[in-house]
Amino acid sequence: MISPSASPVPAWLRGALGDAQGLAGQGVADVALGAGAAVAALDAVVRRRARWAGAWRGRLALGAAAATARRAGRAEDEAALRDAVALTRPGDDAGPEGRMALAWRRLVEWPAARLSDEAAISATLDELGLARDAAAVADLTAELRRLARAQSPTGALAGAFAVAERYGLGPVAGAWFADALLAQRLGWTHALPLLGGEPGGARAARSSRLAGSIEPGPERVKVLLAAQARAALRAIDLSAEIERRAARLTAVAPRLRAKGAGVVVERLLSADAVSASERIAGMSDRALRRLFDRLVALGAVRELTGRPAFRIYGL
């Protein structure tokens, strides 16, 4: 992770979003100001629509999946979750840990406008182990769409967790809903996993009982806003790191002579990781491995597993 001094985020904004003790002395309006500034800074990064944005979103999704696994009491870290998805053949079951990762990948890979569709909600709940019948999913989808249209940004944020609580889904689903709603309200093409990877968001949802109301209390609003803002700052920091790595990859790309190398480069820029066993641009396994070895030697990508076989590469 890059240092705060190298980040485009001003120091005052980092200092404005402290821990729970620091928040206690601030009003909702003060915290909302900092949160709005953080999300605005993130919005500027999103709207650049950089070539490497897919890799950035994918890396954030992996972090959210790891946080979800920890909350579920599972031992899988980011490396294990990456393996569970990358090494599973299309159509095969990725296992419970892989399904957690797929839920967060859906958030970043599906168009944001479709994240409130019944198909997206139903598949996500199933992958999180929270499956509901079709009638419940239809009602839940309708509530989320009303939140997206009618609530203030603060109301939509707290309301996402409230809806999840009412349906017995818990804070992880609430975080997924909140991240989807933020992307829809801001008009992003794709969502970012913010509260999904932010411990404070889940703690805020657990710390107060919603009792069927989506009207948030001020203390709960402050914690949720601060959690969202801190997650936005971390996403901005990661974007700067991914941008530097992507710049190195694109700088060496003209030196690659392998047929299909351009397609491989674009794949690396659009995903958290790429397996050496993938079928890309009609390249043979041997040719693809040679290309990845060349990219590693040039310092353009990293081999992410440390294994002699079943290797996975990424920025």
PDB file of C-alpha atoms in Angstrom:
ATOM      1  CA  MET A   1       0.000   0.000   0.000  1.00  0.00           C
ATOM      2  CA  ILE A   2       1.295   3.459  -0.782  1.00  0.00           C
ATOM      3  CA  SER A   3       2.082   5.919   1.955  1.00  0.00           C
ATOM      4  CA  PRO A   4      -0.484   8.594   2.847  1.00  0.00           C
ATOM      5  CA  SER A   5       1.931  11.311   1.717  1.00  0.00           C
ATOM      6  CA  ALA A   6       1.971   9.832  -1.813  1.00  0.00           C
ATOM      7  CA  SER A   7      -1.811   9.694  -2.000  1.00  0.00           C
ATOM      8  CA  PRO A   8      -4.007  12.277  -3.772  1.00  0.00           C
ATOM      9  CA  VAL A   9      -6.104  12.469  -0.589  1.00  0.00           C
ATOM     10  CA  PRO A  10      -5.435  15.633   1.477  1.00  0.00           C
ATOM     11  CA  ALA A  11      -4.106  15.123   5.001  1.00  0.00           C
ATOM     12  CA  TRP A  12      -6.987  17.051   6.588  1.00  0.00           C
ATOM     13  CA  LEU A  13      -9.475  14.546   5.197  1.00  0.00           C
ATOM     14  CA  ARG A  14      -7.626  11.579   6.660  1.00  0.00           C
ATOM     15  CA  GLY A  15      -7.515  13.306  10.036  1.00  0.00           C
ATOM     16  CA  ALA A  16     -11.210  14.141   9.959  1.00  0.00           C
ATOM     17  CA  LEU A  17     -12.248  10.483  10.053  1.00  0.00           C
ATOM     18  CA  GLY A  18     -10.877   9.075  13.251  1.00  0.00           C
ATOM     19  CA  ASP A  19     -11.774   6.213  15.544  1.00  0.00           C
ATOM     20  CA  ALA A  20     -14.966   5.789  17.546  1.00  0.00           C
ATOM     21  CA  GLN A  21     -13.615   7.938  20.393  1.00  0.00           C
ATOM     22  CA  GLY A  22     -12.864  10.771  17.994  1.00  0.00           C
ATOM     23  CA  LEU A  23     -16.270  10.507  16.357  1.00  0.00           C
ATOM     24  CA  ALA A  24     -18.016  10.893  19.713  1.00  0.00           C
ATOM     25  CA  GLY A  25     -17.099  14.561  19.809  1.00  0.00           C
ATOM     26  CA  GLN A  26     -18.385  15.294  16.315  1.00  0.00           C
ATOM     27  CA  GLY A  27     -21.880  15.954  15.078  1.00  0.00           C
ATOM     28  CA  VAL A  28     -23.504  14.098  12.225  1.00  0.00           C
ATOM     29  CA  ALA A  29     -23.058  17.109   9.940  1.00  0.00           C
ATOM     30  CA  ASP A  30     -19.292  17.183  10.598  1.00  0.00           C
ATOM     31  CA  VAL A  31     -18.875  13.484   9.851  1.00  0.00           C
ATOM     32  CA  ALA A  32     -21.114  13.771   6.799  1.00  0.00           C
ATOM     33  CA  LEU A  33     -18.908  16.580   5.465  1.00  0.00           C
ATOM     34  CA  GLY A  34     -15.811  14.417   5.688  1.00  0.00           C
ATOM     35  CA  ALA A  35     -17.619  11.412   4.254  1.00  0.00           C
ATOM     36  CA  GLY A  36     -18.942  13.466   1.345  1.00  0.00           C
ATOM     37  CA  ALA A  37     -15.448  14.751   0.596  1.00  0.00           C
ATOM     38  CA  ALA A  38     -14.024  11.218   0.666  1.00  0.00           C
ATOM     39  CA  VAL A  39     -16.696   9.840  -1.644  1.00  0.00           C
ATOM     40  CA  ALA A  40     -16.269  12.838  -3.983  1.00  0.00           C
ATOM     41  CA  ALA A  41     -12.532  12.139  -4.189  1.00  0.00           C
ATOM     42  CA  LEU A  42     -13.286   8.502  -4.959  1.00  0.00           C
ATOM     43  CA  ASP A  43     -15.878   9.529  -7.548  1.00  0.00           C
ATOM     44  CA  ALA A  44     -13.181  11.480  -9.401  1.00  0.00           C
ATOM     45  CA  VAL A  45     -11.061   8.324  -9.631  1.00  0.00           C
ATOM     46  CA  VAL A  46     -14.000   6.222 -10.813  1.00  0.00           C
ATOM     47  CA  ARG A  47     -14.965   8.687 -13.529  1.00  0.00           C
ATOM     48  CA  ARG A  48     -11.524   8.488 -15.098  1.00  0.00           C
ATOM     49  CA  ARG A  49     -12.549   5.026 -16.373  1.00  0.00           C
ATOM     50  CA  ALA A  50      -8.912   3.993 -16.452  1.00  0.00           C
ATOM     51  CA  ARG A  51      -7.810   0.878 -18.320  1.00  0.00           C
ATOM     52  CA  TRP A  52      -6.771  -0.695 -15.016  1.00  0.00           C
ATOM     53  CA  ALA A  53     -10.105  -0.081 -13.255  1.00  0.00           C
ATOM     54  CA  GLY A  54     -11.144  -3.721 -13.613  1.00  0.00           C
ATOM     55  CA  ALA A  55      -8.027  -4.923 -11.793  1.00  0.00           C
ATOM     56  CA  TRP A  56      -8.658  -2.299  -9.090  1.00  0.00           C
ATOM     57  CA  ARG A  57     -12.245  -3.380  -8.578  1.00  0.00           C
ATOM     58  CA  GLY A  58     -11.229  -7.033  -8.599  1.00  0.00           C
ATOM     59  CA  ARG A  59      -8.601  -6.469  -5.914  1.00  0.00           C
ATOM     60  CA  LEU A  60     -11.146  -4.639  -3.756  1.00  0.00           C
ATOM     61  CA  ALA A  61     -13.613  -7.493  -4.248  1.00  0.00           C
ATOM     62  CA  LEU A  62     -10.997  -9.985  -3.077  1.00  0.00           C
ATOM     63  CA  GLY A  63     -10.427  -7.921   0.071  1.00  0.00           C
ATOM     64  CA  ALA A  64     -14.165  -7.808   0.749  1.00  0.00           C
ATOM     65  CA  ALA A  65     -14.386 -11.579   0.295  1.00  0.00           C
ATOM     66  CA  ALA A  66     -11.567 -12.100   2.792  1.00  0.00           C
ATOM     67  CA  ALA A  67     -13.342  -9.833   5.291  1.00  0.00           C
ATOM     68  CA  THR A  68     -16.552 -11.817   4.744  1.00  0.00           C
ATOM     69  CA  ALA A  69     -14.710 -15.070   5.383  1.00  0.00           C
ATOM     70  CA  ARG A  70     -13.265 -13.717   8.638  1.00  0.00           C
ATOM     71  CA  ARG A  71     -16.690 -12.604   9.833  1.00  0.00           C
ATOM     72  CA  ALA A  72     -17.989 -16.091   9.097  1.00  0.00           C
ATOM     73  CA  GLY A  73     -15.220 -17.603  11.231  1.00  0.00           C
ATOM     74  CA  ARG A  74     -13.436 -19.123   8.238  1.00  0.00           C
ATOM     75  CA  ALA A  75      -9.662 -19.417   7.915  1.00  0.00           C
ATOM     76  CA  GLU A  76      -9.300 -18.618   4.196  1.00  0.00           C
ATOM     77  CA  ASP A  77      -7.189 -15.554   3.392  1.00  0.00           C
ATOM     78  CA  GLU A  78      -7.027 -13.629   0.123  1.00  0.00           C
ATOM     79  CA  ALA A  79      -4.649 -16.155  -1.464  1.00  0.00           C
ATOM     80  CA  ALA A  80      -6.950 -19.083  -0.670  1.00  0.00           C
ATOM     81  CA  LEU A  81      -9.999 -17.217  -1.941  1.00  0.00           C
ATOM     82  CA  ARG A  82      -8.203 -16.267  -5.143  1.00  0.00           C
ATOM     83  CA  ASP A  83      -7.288 -19.924  -5.662  1.00  0.00           C
ATOM     84  CA  ALA A  84     -10.860 -21.045  -5.019  1.00  0.00           C
ATOM     85  CA  VAL A  85     -12.104 -18.942  -7.921  1.00  0.00           C
ATOM     86  CA  ALA A  86      -9.174 -18.948 -10.344  1.00  0.00           C
ATOM     87  CA  LEU A  87      -8.575 -22.694 -10.207  1.00  0.00           C
ATOM     88  CA  THR A  88     -12.220 -23.769 -10.442  1.00  0.00           C
ATOM     89  CA  ARG A  89     -13.333 -24.820 -13.905  1.00  0.00           C
ATOM     90  CA  PRO A  90     -16.336 -22.982 -15.369  1.00  0.00           C
ATOM     91  CA  GLY A  91     -19.529 -24.650 -14.204  1.00  0.00           C
ATOM     92  CA  ASP A  92     -17.900 -26.382 -11.220  1.00  0.00           C
ATOM     93  CA  ASP A  93     -18.700 -25.547  -7.607  1.00  0.00           C
ATOM     94  CA  ALA A  94     -16.109 -23.199  -6.126  1.00  0.00           C
ATOM     95  CA  GLY A  95     -16.981 -24.288  -2.586  1.00  0.00           C
ATOM     96  CA  PRO A  96     -18.327 -22.067   0.200  1.00  0.00           C
ATOM     97  CA  GLU A  97     -15.236 -19.867   0.278  1.00  0.00           C
ATOM     98  CA  GLY A  98     -15.205 -19.506  -3.498  1.00  0.00           C
ATOM     99  CA  ARG A  99     -18.894 -18.607  -3.516  1.00  0.00           C
ATOM    100  CA  MET A 100     -18.175 -15.771  -1.047  1.00  0.00           C
ATOM    101  CA  ALA A 101     -15.601 -14.438  -3.480  1.00  0.00           C
ATOM    102  CA  LEU A 102     -18.022 -14.780  -6.393  1.00  0.00           C
ATOM    103  CA  ALA A 103     -20.640 -12.710  -4.535  1.00  0.00           C
ATOM    104  CA  TRP A 104     -18.240  -9.781  -4.336  1.00  0.00           C
ATOM    105  CA  ARG A 105     -17.016 -10.306  -7.870  1.00  0.00           C
ATOM    106  CA  ARG A 106     -20.618  -9.974  -9.042  1.00  0.00           C
ATOM    107  CA  LEU A 107     -20.789  -6.585  -7.321  1.00  0.00           C
ATOM    108  CA  VAL A 108     -17.856  -5.297  -9.381  1.00  0.00           C
ATOM    109  CA  GLU A 109     -18.436  -7.148 -12.651  1.00  0.00           C
ATOM    110  CA  TRP A 110     -22.165  -6.714 -13.233  1.00  0.00           C
ATOM    111  CA  PRO A 111     -23.311  -3.276 -14.415  1.00  0.00           C
ATOM    112  CA  ALA A 112     -24.290  -1.252 -11.349  1.00  0.00           C
ATOM    113  CA  ALA A 113     -27.775  -0.625 -12.753  1.00  0.00           C
ATOM    114  CA  ARG A 114     -28.444  -4.398 -12.678  1.00  0.00           C
ATOM    115  CA  LEU A 115     -27.376  -4.984  -9.075  1.00  0.00           C
ATOM    116  CA  SER A 116     -30.931  -4.437  -7.837  1.00  0.00           C
ATOM    117  CA  ASP A 117     -32.352  -6.998 -10.260  1.00  0.00           C
ATOM    118  CA  GLU A 118     -33.888 -10.067  -8.682  1.00  0.00           C
ATOM    119  CA  ALA A 119     -31.365 -12.268 -10.490  1.00  0.00           C
ATOM    120  CA  ALA A 120     -28.407 -10.431  -8.940  1.00  0.00           C
ATOM    121  CA  ILE A 121     -29.904 -10.358  -5.451  1.00  0.00           C
ATOM    122  CA  SER A 122     -30.957 -14.016  -5.544  1.00  0.00           C
ATOM    123  CA  ALA A 123     -27.566 -15.238  -6.791  1.00  0.00           C
ATOM    124  CA  THR A 124     -25.680 -13.111  -4.279  1.00  0.00           C
ATOM    125  CA  LEU A 125     -27.718 -14.310  -1.311  1.00  0.00           C
ATOM    126  CA  ASP A 126     -27.212 -17.889  -2.420  1.00  0.00           C
ATOM    127  CA  GLU A 127     -23.440 -17.402  -2.658  1.00  0.00           C
ATOM    128  CA  LEU A 128     -23.355 -15.809   0.784  1.00  0.00           C
ATOM    129  CA  GLY A 129     -25.304 -18.745   2.228  1.00  0.00           C
ATOM    130  CA  LEU A 130     -28.374 -16.567   2.761  1.00  0.00           C
ATOM    131  CA  ALA A 131     -30.752 -17.930   0.124  1.00  0.00           C
ATOM    132  CA  ARG A 132     -34.405 -16.832   0.286  1.00  0.00           C
ATOM    133  CA  ASP A 133     -37.494 -17.884  -1.645  1.00  0.00           C
ATOM    134  CA  ALA A 134     -38.571 -16.031  -4.761  1.00  0.00           C
ATOM    135  CA  ALA A 135     -41.278 -14.018  -2.967  1.00  0.00           C
ATOM    136  CA  ALA A 136     -38.844 -12.743  -0.336  1.00  0.00           C
ATOM    137  CA  VAL A 137     -36.299 -11.828  -3.008  1.00  0.00           C
ATOM    138  CA  ALA A 138     -38.963  -9.929  -4.960  1.00  0.00           C
ATOM    139  CA  ASP A 139     -39.985  -7.950  -1.863  1.00  0.00           C
ATOM    140  CA  LEU A 140     -36.356  -7.277  -0.943  1.00  0.00           C
ATOM    141  CA  THR A 141     -35.573  -6.085  -4.453  1.00  0.00           C
ATOM    142  CA  ALA A 142     -38.534  -3.700  -4.374  1.00  0.00           C
ATOM    143  CA  GLU A 143     -37.364  -2.216  -1.071  1.00  0.00           C
ATOM    144  CA  LEU A 144     -33.832  -1.683  -2.362  1.00  0.00           C
ATOM    145  CA  ARG A 145     -35.144   0.030  -5.470  1.00  0.00           C
ATOM    146  CA  ARG A 146     -37.246   2.357  -3.330  1.00  0.00           C
ATOM    147  CA  LEU A 147     -34.167   3.207  -1.272  1.00  0.00           C
ATOM    148  CA  ALA A 148     -32.199   4.003  -4.425  1.00  0.00           C
ATOM    149  CA  ARG A 149     -34.913   6.361  -5.675  1.00  0.00           C
ATOM    150  CA  ALA A 150     -36.297   8.027  -2.585  1.00  0.00           C
ATOM    151  CA  GLN A 151     -33.774   8.162   0.242  1.00  0.00           C
ATOM    152  CA  SER A 152     -31.057  10.694   0.882  1.00  0.00           C
ATOM    153  CA  PRO A 153     -27.515   9.279   0.609  1.00  0.00           C
ATOM    154  CA  THR A 154     -27.409   8.929   4.382  1.00  0.00           C
ATOM    155  CA  GLY A 155     -30.835   7.294   4.482  1.00  0.00           C
ATOM    156  CA  ALA A 156     -29.869   4.879   1.699  1.00  0.00           C
ATOM    157  CA  LEU A 157     -26.686   3.918   3.531  1.00  0.00           C
ATOM    158  CA  ALA A 158     -28.389   3.168   6.851  1.00  0.00           C
ATOM    159  CA  GLY A 159     -31.467   1.807   5.103  1.00  0.00           C
ATOM    160  CA  ALA A 160     -29.442  -0.848   3.276  1.00  0.00           C
ATOM    161  CA  PHE A 161     -28.383  -2.349   6.603  1.00  0.00           C
ATOM    162  CA  ALA A 162     -31.901  -1.954   8.009  1.00  0.00           C
ATOM    163  CA  VAL A 163     -33.430  -3.857   5.103  1.00  0.00           C
ATOM    164  CA  ALA A 164     -30.860  -6.632   5.493  1.00  0.00           C
ATOM    165  CA  GLU A 165     -31.691  -6.848   9.197  1.00  0.00           C
ATOM    166  CA  ARG A 166     -35.430  -7.057   8.583  1.00  0.00           C
ATOM    167  CA  TYR A 167     -34.954  -9.971   6.219  1.00  0.00           C
ATOM    168  CA  GLY A 168     -32.600 -11.740   8.618  1.00  0.00           C
ATOM    169  CA  LEU A 169     -29.612 -11.397   6.284  1.00  0.00           C
ATOM    170  CA  GLY A 170     -27.016  -9.756   8.531  1.00  0.00           C
ATOM    171  CA  PRO A 171     -24.368  -7.062   8.046  1.00  0.00           C
ATOM    172  CA  VAL A 172     -22.477  -8.645   5.142  1.00  0.00           C
ATOM    173  CA  ALA A 173     -25.569  -8.489   2.937  1.00  0.00           C
ATOM    174  CA  GLY A 174     -26.218  -4.969   4.245  1.00  0.00           C
ATOM    175  CA  ALA A 175     -22.735  -3.923   3.162  1.00  0.00           C
ATOM    176  CA  TRP A 176     -23.266  -5.448  -0.303  1.00  0.00           C
ATOM    177  CA  PHE A 177     -26.577  -3.600  -0.652  1.00  0.00           C
ATOM    178  CA  ALA A 178     -25.061  -0.311   0.549  1.00  0.00           C
ATOM    179  CA  ASP A 179     -22.174  -0.542  -1.911  1.00  0.00           C
ATOM    180  CA  ALA A 180     -24.574  -1.309  -4.758  1.00  0.00           C
ATOM    181  CA  LEU A 181     -26.866   1.600  -3.831  1.00  0.00           C
ATOM    182  CA  LEU A 182     -23.957   4.054  -3.675  1.00  0.00           C
ATOM    183  CA  ALA A 183     -22.871   3.132  -7.199  1.00  0.00           C
ATOM    184  CA  GLN A 184     -26.420   3.490  -8.516  1.00  0.00           C
ATOM    185  CA  ARG A 185     -26.966   6.863  -6.854  1.00  0.00           C
ATOM    186  CA  LEU A 186     -23.668   8.227  -8.213  1.00  0.00           C
ATOM    187  CA  GLY A 187     -24.244   6.863 -11.695  1.00  0.00           C
ATOM    188  CA  TRP A 188     -21.152   4.646 -11.738  1.00  0.00           C
ATOM    189  CA  THR A 189     -21.014   1.957 -14.398  1.00  0.00           C
ATOM    190  CA  HIS A 190     -19.738  -0.556 -11.821  1.00  0.00           C
ATOM    191  CA  ALA A 191     -19.817  -0.670  -8.040  1.00  0.00           C
ATOM    192  CA  LEU A 192     -16.880  -0.778  -5.656  1.00  0.00           C
ATOM    193  CA  PRO A 193     -16.772  -2.961  -2.517  1.00  0.00           C
ATOM    194  CA  LEU A 194     -16.317  -0.331   0.189  1.00  0.00           C
ATOM    195  CA  LEU A 195     -18.258  -1.319   3.301  1.00  0.00           C
ATOM    196  CA  GLY A 196     -17.781  -4.953   2.317  1.00  0.00           C
ATOM    197  CA  GLY A 197     -14.126  -4.683   3.272  1.00  0.00           C
ATOM    198  CA  GLU A 198     -14.545  -2.187   6.125  1.00  0.00           C
ATOM    199  CA  PRO A 199     -14.790  -3.689   9.630  1.00  0.00           C
ATOM    200  CA  GLY A 200     -16.434  -0.535  10.955  1.00  0.00           C
ATOM    201  CA  GLY A 201     -19.440  -0.997   8.703  1.00  0.00           C
ATOM    202  CA  ALA A 202     -20.239  -4.418  10.082  1.00  0.00           C
ATOM    203  CA  ARG A 203     -19.642  -3.271  13.665  1.00  0.00           C
ATOM    204  CA  ALA A 204     -22.021  -0.363  13.172  1.00  0.00           C
ATOM    205  CA  ALA A 205     -24.731  -2.652  11.883  1.00  0.00           C
ATOM    206  CA  ARG A 206     -24.308  -5.007  14.842  1.00  0.00           C
ATOM    207  CA  SER A 207     -24.114  -2.253  17.440  1.00  0.00           C
ATOM    208  CA  SER A 208     -27.679  -1.028  17.073  1.00  0.00           C
ATOM    209  CA  ARG A 209     -30.980  -2.809  16.708  1.00  0.00           C
ATOM    210  CA  LEU A 210     -33.045  -1.553  13.818  1.00  0.00           C
ATOM    211  CA  ALA A 211     -36.432  -2.732  15.098  1.00  0.00           C
ATOM    212  CA  GLY A 212     -37.989  -2.613  11.650  1.00  0.00           C
ATOM    213  CA  SER A 213     -37.242   1.071  11.051  1.00  0.00           C
ATOM    214  CA  ILE A 214     -34.952   2.465   8.394  1.00  0.00           C
ATOM    215  CA  GLU A 215     -34.687   5.797  10.180  1.00  0.00           C
ATOM    216  CA  PRO A 216     -31.109   5.847  11.496  1.00  0.00           C
ATOM    217  CA  GLY A 217     -30.096   7.186  14.892  1.00  0.00           C
ATOM    218  CA  PRO A 218     -27.337   9.842  14.885  1.00  0.00           C
ATOM    219  CA  GLU A 219     -24.638   7.685  16.484  1.00  0.00           C
ATOM    220  CA  ARG A 220     -25.241   4.856  14.061  1.00  0.00           C
ATOM    221  CA  VAL A 221     -25.238   7.273  11.129  1.00  0.00           C
ATOM    222  CA  LYS A 222     -21.889   8.690  12.219  1.00  0.00           C
ATOM    223  CA  VAL A 223     -20.248   5.269  12.462  1.00  0.00           C
ATOM    224  CA  LEU A 224     -21.592   4.156   9.094  1.00  0.00           C
ATOM    225  CA  LEU A 225     -20.582   7.379   7.362  1.00  0.00           C
ATOM    226  CA  ALA A 226     -17.093   7.234   8.836  1.00  0.00           C
ATOM    227  CA  ALA A 227     -16.735   3.575   7.832  1.00  0.00           C
ATOM    228  CA  GLN A 228     -17.788   4.365   4.285  1.00  0.00           C
ATOM    229  CA  ALA A 229     -15.391   7.299   4.129  1.00  0.00           C
ATOM    230  CA  ARG A 230     -12.412   5.333   5.445  1.00  0.00           C
ATOM    231  CA  ALA A 231     -13.150   2.615   2.899  1.00  0.00           C
ATOM    232  CA  ALA A 232     -13.257   5.232   0.145  1.00  0.00           C
ATOM    233  CA  LEU A 233      -9.823   6.529   1.178  1.00  0.00           C
ATOM    234  CA  ARG A 234      -8.374   3.024   1.163  1.00  0.00           C
ATOM    235  CA  ALA A 235      -9.838   2.433  -2.293  1.00  0.00           C
ATOM    236  CA  ILE A 236      -8.180   5.634  -3.525  1.00  0.00           C
ATOM    237  CA  ASP A 237      -4.842   4.512  -2.075  1.00  0.00           C
ATOM    238  CA  LEU A 238      -5.177   1.150  -3.802  1.00  0.00           C
ATOM    239  CA  SER A 239      -6.049   2.857  -7.092  1.00  0.00           C
ATOM    240  CA  ALA A 240      -2.746   4.748  -6.979  1.00  0.00           C
ATOM    241  CA  GLU A 241      -0.839   1.499  -6.390  1.00  0.00           C
ATOM    242  CA  ILE A 242      -2.668  -0.317  -9.188  1.00  0.00           C
ATOM    243  CA  GLU A 243      -2.100   2.646 -11.514  1.00  0.00           C
ATOM    244  CA  ARG A 244       1.656   2.483 -10.939  1.00  0.00           C
ATOM    245  CA  ARG A 245       1.733  -1.244 -11.623  1.00  0.00           C
ATOM    246  CA  ALA A 246      -0.450  -0.836 -14.703  1.00  0.00           C
ATOM    247  CA  ALA A 247       1.842   1.880 -16.039  1.00  0.00           C
ATOM    248  CA  ARG A 248       4.766  -0.542 -15.895  1.00  0.00           C
ATOM    249  CA  LEU A 249       2.778  -3.212 -17.720  1.00  0.00           C
ATOM    250  CA  THR A 250       1.640  -0.886 -20.493  1.00  0.00           C
ATOM    251  CA  ALA A 251       5.181   0.483 -20.846  1.00  0.00           C
ATOM    252  CA  VAL A 252       6.626  -2.956 -21.608  1.00  0.00           C
ATOM    253  CA  ALA A 253       3.674  -4.152 -23.710  1.00  0.00           C
ATOM    254  CA  PRO A 254       5.165  -2.906 -27.035  1.00  0.00           C
ATOM    255  CA  ARG A 255       8.192  -5.146 -26.421  1.00  0.00           C
ATOM    256  CA  LEU A 256       6.101  -8.308 -26.349  1.00  0.00           C
ATOM    257  CA  ARG A 257       6.194 -10.305 -29.571  1.00  0.00           C
ATOM    258  CA  ALA A 258       3.975 -13.240 -28.672  1.00  0.00           C
ATOM    259  CA  LYS A 259       0.792 -13.576 -30.699  1.00  0.00           C
ATOM    260  CA  GLY A 260      -2.109 -12.666 -28.439  1.00  0.00           C
ATOM    261  CA  ALA A 261       0.066 -10.682 -26.016  1.00  0.00           C
ATOM    262  CA  GLY A 262      -2.171  -7.632 -26.338  1.00  0.00           C
ATOM    263  CA  VAL A 263      -5.206  -9.642 -25.247  1.00  0.00           C
ATOM    264  CA  VAL A 264      -3.296 -10.987 -22.244  1.00  0.00           C
ATOM    265  CA  VAL A 265      -2.258  -7.461 -21.238  1.00  0.00           C
ATOM    266  CA  GLU A 266      -5.859  -6.273 -21.364  1.00  0.00           C
ATOM    267  CA  ARG A 267      -6.926  -9.287 -19.306  1.00  0.00           C
ATOM    268  CA  LEU A 268      -4.341  -8.433 -16.646  1.00  0.00           C
ATOM    269  CA  LEU A 269      -5.579  -4.847 -16.562  1.00  0.00           C
ATOM    270  CA  SER A 270      -9.202  -5.944 -16.162  1.00  0.00           C
ATOM    271  CA  ALA A 271      -8.983  -8.615 -13.437  1.00  0.00           C
ATOM    272  CA  ASP A 272      -7.481  -9.168 -10.019  1.00  0.00           C
ATOM    273  CA  ALA A 273      -5.584 -12.200 -11.289  1.00  0.00           C
ATOM    274  CA  VAL A 274      -5.174 -14.462 -14.314  1.00  0.00           C
ATOM    275  CA  SER A 275      -4.451 -18.182 -14.152  1.00  0.00           C
ATOM    276  CA  ALA A 276      -1.725 -19.598 -16.366  1.00  0.00           C
ATOM    277  CA  SER A 277      -4.176 -22.339 -17.350  1.00  0.00           C
ATOM    278  CA  GLU A 278      -6.766 -19.949 -18.806  1.00  0.00           C
ATOM    279  CA  ARG A 279      -7.598 -20.067 -22.494  1.00  0.00           C
ATOM    280  CA  ILE A 280      -6.662 -16.627 -23.784  1.00  0.00           C
ATOM    281  CA  ALA A 281      -6.460 -15.531 -27.439  1.00  0.00           C
ATOM    282  CA  GLY A 282      -5.966 -19.111 -28.589  1.00  0.00           C
ATOM    283  CA  MET A 283      -2.553 -19.332 -26.926  1.00  0.00           C
ATOM    284  CA  SER A 284      -1.214 -22.723 -25.879  1.00  0.00           C
ATOM    285  CA  ASP A 285      -0.430 -23.389 -22.227  1.00  0.00           C
ATOM    286  CA  ARG A 286       3.269 -23.334 -23.020  1.00  0.00           C
ATOM    287  CA  ALA A 287       3.112 -20.042 -24.931  1.00  0.00           C
ATOM    288  CA  LEU A 288       1.075 -18.424 -22.167  1.00  0.00           C
ATOM    289  CA  ARG A 289       3.511 -19.581 -19.487  1.00  0.00           C
ATOM    290  CA  ARG A 290       6.434 -18.209 -21.492  1.00  0.00           C
ATOM    291  CA  LEU A 291       4.652 -14.871 -21.844  1.00  0.00           C
ATOM    292  CA  PHE A 292       3.956 -14.669 -18.113  1.00  0.00           C
ATOM    293  CA  ASP A 293       7.578 -15.573 -17.350  1.00  0.00           C
ATOM    294  CA  ARG A 294       8.671 -12.754 -19.640  1.00  0.00           C
ATOM    295  CA  LEU A 295       6.329 -10.276 -17.953  1.00  0.00           C
ATOM    296  CA  VAL A 296       7.595 -11.269 -14.501  1.00  0.00           C
ATOM    297  CA  ALA A 297      11.209 -10.888 -15.655  1.00  0.00           C
ATOM    298  CA  LEU A 298      10.387  -7.408 -16.950  1.00  0.00           C
ATOM    299  CA  GLY A 299       8.835  -6.456 -13.597  1.00  0.00           C
ATOM    300  CA  ALA A 300       5.460  -5.876 -15.245  1.00  0.00           C
ATOM    301  CA  VAL A 301       3.399  -8.434 -13.321  1.00  0.00           C
ATOM    302  CA  ARG A 302       3.761 -10.591 -10.219  1.00  0.00           C
ATOM    303  CA  GLU A 303       3.320 -14.308  -9.737  1.00  0.00           C
ATOM    304  CA  LEU A 304       0.928 -14.328  -6.799  1.00  0.00           C
ATOM    305  CA  THR A 305       1.198 -17.863  -5.392  1.00  0.00           C
ATOM    306  CA  GLY A 306       4.885 -18.739  -5.044  1.00  0.00           C
ATOM    307  CA  ARG A 307       4.066 -22.219  -6.379  1.00  0.00           C
ATOM    308  CA  PRO A 308       5.935 -24.088  -9.124  1.00  0.00           C
ATOM    309  CA  ALA A 309       2.608 -25.148 -10.658  1.00  0.00           C
ATOM    310  CA  PHE A 310      -0.956 -23.821 -10.923  1.00  0.00           C
ATOM    311  CA  ARG A 311       0.440 -20.318 -11.006  1.00  0.00           C
ATOM    312  CA  ILE A 312      -1.630 -17.143 -10.934  1.00  0.00           C
ATOM    313  CA  TYR A 313      -0.488 -13.705 -12.121  1.00  0.00           C
ATOM    314  CA  GLY A 314      -1.639 -10.145 -11.564  1.00  0.00           C
ATOM    315  CA  LEU A 315      -0.618  -6.522 -11.152  1.00  0.00           C
TER     316      LEU A 315
END
